[in-house]
Amino acid sequence: MAGAGLNAQRERITAVMRRLAKVIDGLEAPAVEKIAEEQRDDPFQVLVATMLSAQTRDAVTASASRRLFRVARTPRSMATLTPARIEKLIYPVSFYRNKAVHVIGACKQILSRFGGRVPSTMAELLTLPGVGRKTANLVLILAHRSGDNICVDTHVHRISNRLGWVNTRTPEETEQALYAAANRRWWPVINLYLVTWGQNVCRPVYPVCGSCAIADLCPRIGVAKIGKA
Ligand code: SF4
């Protein structure tokens, strides 16, 4: 998209983001955002909570993270736990066995290669076991205060396509398309706004378009069935 088309698209995105900034106030925030706030943006806890959150309901992520952090809240203390202990603490998050192994592996790498600190670059974060772009972007945004990243999970991917901001097949493609489409000021909050909207209104199935505050700005691309408020 070039020139006038790009500017018009940016304005459409800005209009939605401005409206969402007002209406998400008071809605339940995503679990990792709440953990980041509670733990004063501690990069290690943001990293671990995000690793646990993959394909897991928010309430489950929140309680599993709290149980784990009550026992260990630094890479050094967490690296001493056995996979079985972590599994027990984080159950029933999805893939809890793999995640337990990845968490311990990440702790060991953070200690041996990064002096006990969670790295602050995408390239370094991606070398940690179990860390993909979604996790790395969220750690950079929430814990390292980056304004240069967009974190795309399934909610951001789905809603960006429904809104017609992007036309993409994967979250990775959506991330790249959003860097081109959205004004930079929105990059760090796209995840917060769209995940909150996706969990409360623009759900994966049966989105409640009838009571959606951005319905007049949304072409509802690909939405076949609408839910009741
Ligand atoms: S109008 Fe429907 S599809 Fe569009 S953002 Fe709202 S809930 Fe989602």
XYZ file of C-alpha atoms and ligand atoms in Angstrom:
237
model
C 0.000 0.000 0.000
C 1.467 3.390 -0.888
C 0.865 7.128 -0.500
C -2.751 8.144 0.057
C -3.866 4.544 0.638
C -1.330 4.075 3.407
C -2.307 7.340 5.075
C -6.004 6.459 4.924
C -5.238 3.041 6.435
C -3.198 4.663 9.223
C -6.093 6.970 9.994
C -8.528 4.061 10.135
C -6.247 2.247 12.562
C -5.798 5.389 14.653
C -9.569 5.885 14.862
C -10.052 2.337 16.181
C -7.146 2.559 18.612
C -8.372 5.884 20.026
C -11.807 4.425 20.612
C -10.414 1.239 22.151
C -8.191 3.290 24.486
C -11.397 4.645 26.027
C -13.542 1.539 26.055
C -11.076 -1.063 27.342
C -10.812 0.831 30.599
C -12.603 -1.281 33.157
C -12.420 -4.516 31.146
C -10.342 -7.424 32.422
C -6.712 -6.894 31.258
C -4.677 -9.804 29.803
C -2.893 -11.939 32.451
C 0.668 -11.117 31.408
C -0.078 -7.380 31.434
C -1.415 -7.682 34.984
C 1.606 -9.703 36.093
C 3.943 -7.110 34.532
C 2.143 -4.378 36.454
C 2.092 -6.274 39.745
C 5.762 -7.233 39.499
C 6.836 -3.736 38.494
C 7.726 -4.928 35.017
C 10.293 -7.480 36.254
C 11.634 -8.880 32.932
C 12.144 -12.376 34.308
C 8.587 -12.762 35.570
C 7.189 -11.242 32.378
C 9.262 -13.739 30.364
C 8.147 -16.777 32.369
C 4.478 -15.729 32.507
C 4.481 -15.185 28.743
C 6.066 -18.602 28.184
C 3.316 -20.166 30.303
C 0.568 -18.217 28.539
C 0.912 -19.875 25.105
C -2.381 -21.572 24.179
C -3.584 -21.277 27.756
C -6.574 -19.440 29.165
C -5.703 -16.224 30.967
C -7.082 -17.276 34.351
C -4.997 -20.462 34.215
C -1.840 -18.520 33.234
C -2.377 -16.044 36.067
C -2.815 -18.656 38.802
C -0.004 -20.912 37.498
C 2.405 -17.953 37.349
C 1.534 -16.906 40.890
C 2.054 -20.439 42.228
C 5.431 -20.679 40.496
C 6.613 -17.204 41.582
C 5.699 -17.953 45.193
C 8.318 -20.723 45.081
C 10.948 -19.072 42.839
C 11.108 -15.602 41.336
C 14.643 -15.333 39.981
C 16.503 -17.321 37.292
C 18.884 -18.607 39.964
C 16.187 -19.980 42.267
C 14.032 -21.301 39.417
C 16.977 -23.120 37.804
C 17.327 -25.226 40.966
C 13.784 -26.633 40.662
C 13.259 -29.989 38.989
C 11.055 -30.223 35.885
C 8.620 -32.347 37.932
C 8.292 -29.612 40.575
C 7.648 -26.939 37.945
C 5.159 -29.195 36.157
C 3.234 -29.607 39.377
C 3.250 -25.864 40.071
C 2.141 -24.786 36.597
C -0.384 -27.547 35.849
C -2.908 -27.250 34.093
C -1.288 -24.833 31.593
C -1.151 -26.325 28.096
C 1.995 -28.299 27.308
C 3.059 -27.991 30.946
C 5.734 -30.685 30.527
C 7.453 -28.931 27.612
C 7.057 -25.560 29.266
C 8.683 -26.802 32.492
C 11.711 -27.986 30.513
C 11.875 -24.720 28.544
C 11.607 -22.569 31.667
C 14.514 -24.379 33.330
C 16.526 -24.241 30.082
C 15.867 -20.508 29.731
C 16.913 -19.896 33.367
C 20.182 -21.754 32.813
C 20.935 -19.803 29.643
C 20.110 -16.494 31.321
C 22.565 -17.371 34.106
C 25.364 -18.761 31.937
C 25.205 -16.382 28.950
C 23.525 -13.198 30.124
C 24.816 -12.693 33.684
C 21.449 -13.502 35.246
C 19.578 -10.787 33.321
C 16.858 -11.310 30.755
C 18.331 -10.096 27.443
C 16.903 -6.941 25.910
C 17.275 -7.635 22.193
C 15.085 -9.715 19.909
C 18.067 -11.679 18.560
C 19.233 -12.675 22.053
C 15.751 -13.464 23.356
C 15.115 -15.784 20.411
C 18.116 -17.910 21.450
C 16.342 -18.900 24.706
C 14.518 -22.251 24.663
C 10.784 -21.943 24.162
C 10.950 -18.246 23.233
C 9.426 -17.196 19.913
C 8.660 -13.760 18.493
C 5.428 -13.347 20.454
C 7.122 -13.894 23.799
C 10.186 -11.855 22.832
C 8.081 -8.916 21.642
C 5.984 -8.902 24.812
C 9.082 -8.987 27.039
C 10.622 -6.120 25.055
C 7.422 -4.055 25.285
C 6.340 -4.741 28.875
C 9.641 -5.261 30.646
C 12.153 -3.306 28.577
C 9.732 -0.509 27.595
C 10.430 -0.876 23.881
C 8.436 1.324 21.532
C 9.786 -0.503 18.485
C 7.886 -3.780 18.735
C 4.428 -5.164 18.052
C 3.401 -8.355 19.824
C 1.041 -10.445 17.716
C -0.808 -13.378 19.227
C -3.907 -15.121 17.901
C -6.222 -12.300 19.071
C -4.171 -9.574 17.363
C -3.875 -11.691 14.211
C -7.618 -12.450 14.057
C -8.891 -8.956 14.861
C -6.402 -7.144 12.580
C -7.731 -9.267 9.727
C -11.401 -8.786 10.681
C -10.811 -5.043 10.777
C -9.152 -5.154 7.350
C -5.913 -3.673 8.690
C -4.000 -6.585 7.205
C -4.724 -9.528 4.938
C -2.454 -12.243 6.278
C -2.342 -15.959 7.015
C -0.064 -16.141 10.065
C 0.725 -14.052 13.164
C 4.272 -13.579 11.815
C 2.923 -12.074 8.586
C 0.533 -9.920 10.607
C 3.369 -8.544 12.729
C 5.314 -7.440 9.655
C 2.192 -6.038 7.952
C 1.284 -4.041 11.070
C 4.720 -2.372 11.200
C 3.938 -1.042 7.740
C 0.262 -0.227 8.361
C 0.049 1.254 11.870
C 1.349 4.543 13.164
C 4.356 3.898 15.404
C 2.678 5.392 18.467
C 0.300 2.419 18.591
C 2.871 -0.355 18.241
C 3.467 -1.039 21.959
C -0.254 -1.040 22.850
C -1.746 -2.949 19.901
C -1.394 -6.184 21.889
C -2.991 -4.819 25.059
C -5.930 -3.261 23.206
C -6.680 -6.109 20.805
C -6.144 -8.944 23.291
C -8.467 -7.203 25.757
C -11.011 -6.743 22.954
C -10.549 -10.307 21.764
C -11.139 -11.787 25.207
C -14.204 -9.683 25.938
C -15.945 -8.737 22.671
C -14.307 -9.816 19.404
C -14.075 -13.456 20.439
C -12.722 -16.151 18.121
C -16.206 -17.579 17.560
C -19.438 -15.599 17.855
C -17.960 -12.100 18.254
C -20.559 -9.781 19.777
C -20.639 -7.290 16.919
C -24.085 -6.037 17.985
C -22.673 -4.399 21.096
C -19.156 -3.675 19.821
C -17.948 -0.110 20.346
C -15.963 -0.140 17.106
C -18.633 -1.808 14.930
C -19.028 1.324 12.771
C -15.288 1.180 11.985
C -15.167 -2.568 11.267
C -15.885 -4.310 7.925
C -16.101 -7.676 9.831
C -14.009 -9.467 7.249
C -14.428 -13.236 7.512
C -17.004 -13.049 10.323
C -19.677 -15.631 9.536
C -21.651 -15.922 12.771
C -22.303 -13.223 15.305
C -22.851 -13.880 18.995
C -25.320 -12.437 21.443
C -24.175 -9.767 23.870
S -17.627 -5.419 14.862
Fe -17.468 -7.620 15.303
S -15.733 -8.327 14.077
Fe -15.565 -6.090 14.216
S -14.248 -5.695 15.987
Fe -16.364 -5.622 16.723
S -16.789 -7.700 17.435
Fe -14.954 -7.814 16.123
